Amino acid sequence: VIRRDLHKGGGVIQADTTFGSGGKIVLNAGVSSELCGITDSTGTTCTLAMPSTARPNATPMAIIKQDGSGFMLFSTWYKPAVDACNDGITYLAIHEWSASDGLKQRFAIDLASEPVTSAAIVGGKLLFATQSGVTDLSSKLPSKVKFTQTGGSGERLSRTGWTEMP
């Protein structure tokens, strides 16, 4: 569930009911048009729907687009193993939201055959860590997903509010 809240004086006062449908966008695992588990290398074709047994395993990372027209949403999903001899699979889904196009999935990949809690953007690269070390996903991303570093000093990100939904 993706929600946009309205705030006043530094605090949330209510959900923005004009956002999505009734104030929220709901993505369902197992529905490829809403949430894809693996896309082709360009990110345009879903080759595997997110398995219906997959669940989000970390707080998603939302990054405002450089031009301010929307945001990118990075989320990891874990499909548990069907038996105790395996580790399951973690997927990464990247969505883009803009007022003109709404929410569109831009890329999805299976990250690892183990639980991976989240990805991070460091030095203009998309990284994640597994039990065997850190992996850079930047070269696997389609050309429409890019990270740019900007000059300057001081705090570059500020989280004003986050509510975990059950």
GROMACS .gro file of N, CA, C and O in nm, residues 2 59-65 71-75 157 162:
model
   60
    2ILE      N    1   0.065   0.213  -0.094
    2ILE     CA    2   0.137   0.340  -0.102
    2ILE      C    3   0.035   0.448  -0.073
    2ILE      O    4  -0.071   0.454  -0.136
   59THR      N    5   1.119  -0.185   0.479
   59THR     CA    6   1.052  -0.061   0.443
   59THR      C    7   1.102  -0.018   0.306
   59THR      O    8   1.222  -0.013   0.283
   60PRO      N    9   1.012   0.012   0.213
   60PRO     CA   10   1.055   0.055   0.079
   60PRO      C   11   1.132   0.188   0.088
   60PRO      O   12   1.115   0.265   0.181
   61MET      N   13   1.215   0.211  -0.012
   61MET     CA   14   1.291   0.335  -0.021
   61MET      C   15   1.227   0.420  -0.132
   61MET      O   16   1.218   0.375  -0.246
   62ALA      N   17   1.182   0.539  -0.098
   62ALA     CA   18   1.124   0.630  -0.196
   62ALA      C   19   1.221   0.746  -0.217
   62ALA      O   20   1.268   0.805  -0.120
   63ILE      N   21   1.250   0.775  -0.343
   63ILE     CA   22   1.345   0.881  -0.376
   63ILE      C   23   1.277   0.978  -0.472
   63ILE      O   24   1.227   0.937  -0.577
   64ILE      N   25   1.275   1.104  -0.435
   64ILE     CA   26   1.213   1.206  -0.519
   64ILE      C   27   1.296   1.222  -0.645
   64ILE      O   28   1.420   1.229  -0.640
   65LYS      N   29   1.230   1.227  -0.761
   65LYS     CA   30   1.300   1.244  -0.887
   65LYS      C   31   1.366   1.381  -0.892
   65LYS      O   32   1.317   1.477  -0.833
   71PHE      N   33   0.836   1.032  -0.786
   71PHE     CA   34   0.935   0.960  -0.706
   71PHE      C   35   0.955   0.820  -0.761
   71PHE      O   36   0.873   0.767  -0.835
   72MET      N   37   1.069   0.762  -0.724
   72MET     CA   38   1.102   0.623  -0.754
   72MET      C   39   1.085   0.546  -0.624
   72MET      O   40   1.123   0.596  -0.517
   73LEU      N   41   1.030   0.427  -0.632
   73LEU     CA   42   1.006   0.343  -0.514
   73LEU      C   43   1.079   0.211  -0.532
   73LEU      O   44   1.056   0.140  -0.630
   74PHE      N   45   1.169   0.180  -0.440
   74PHE     CA   46   1.248   0.057  -0.443
   74PHE      C   47   1.199  -0.031  -0.329
   74PHE      O   48   1.202   0.010  -0.213
   75SER      N   49   1.156  -0.152  -0.360
   75SER     CA   50   1.107  -0.242  -0.256
   75SER      C   51   1.164  -0.382  -0.275
   75SER      O   52   1.186  -0.425  -0.388
  157LEU      N   53   1.906   1.425   0.216
  157LEU     CA   54   1.777   1.358   0.229
  157LEU      C   55   1.716   1.393   0.362
  157LEU      O   56   1.784   1.407   0.461
  162TRP      N   57   0.689   0.868   0.819
  162TRP     CA   58   0.673   0.733   0.761
  162TRP      C   59   0.581   0.654   0.851
  162TRP      O   60   0.598   0.651   0.972
   0.00000   0.00000   0.00000
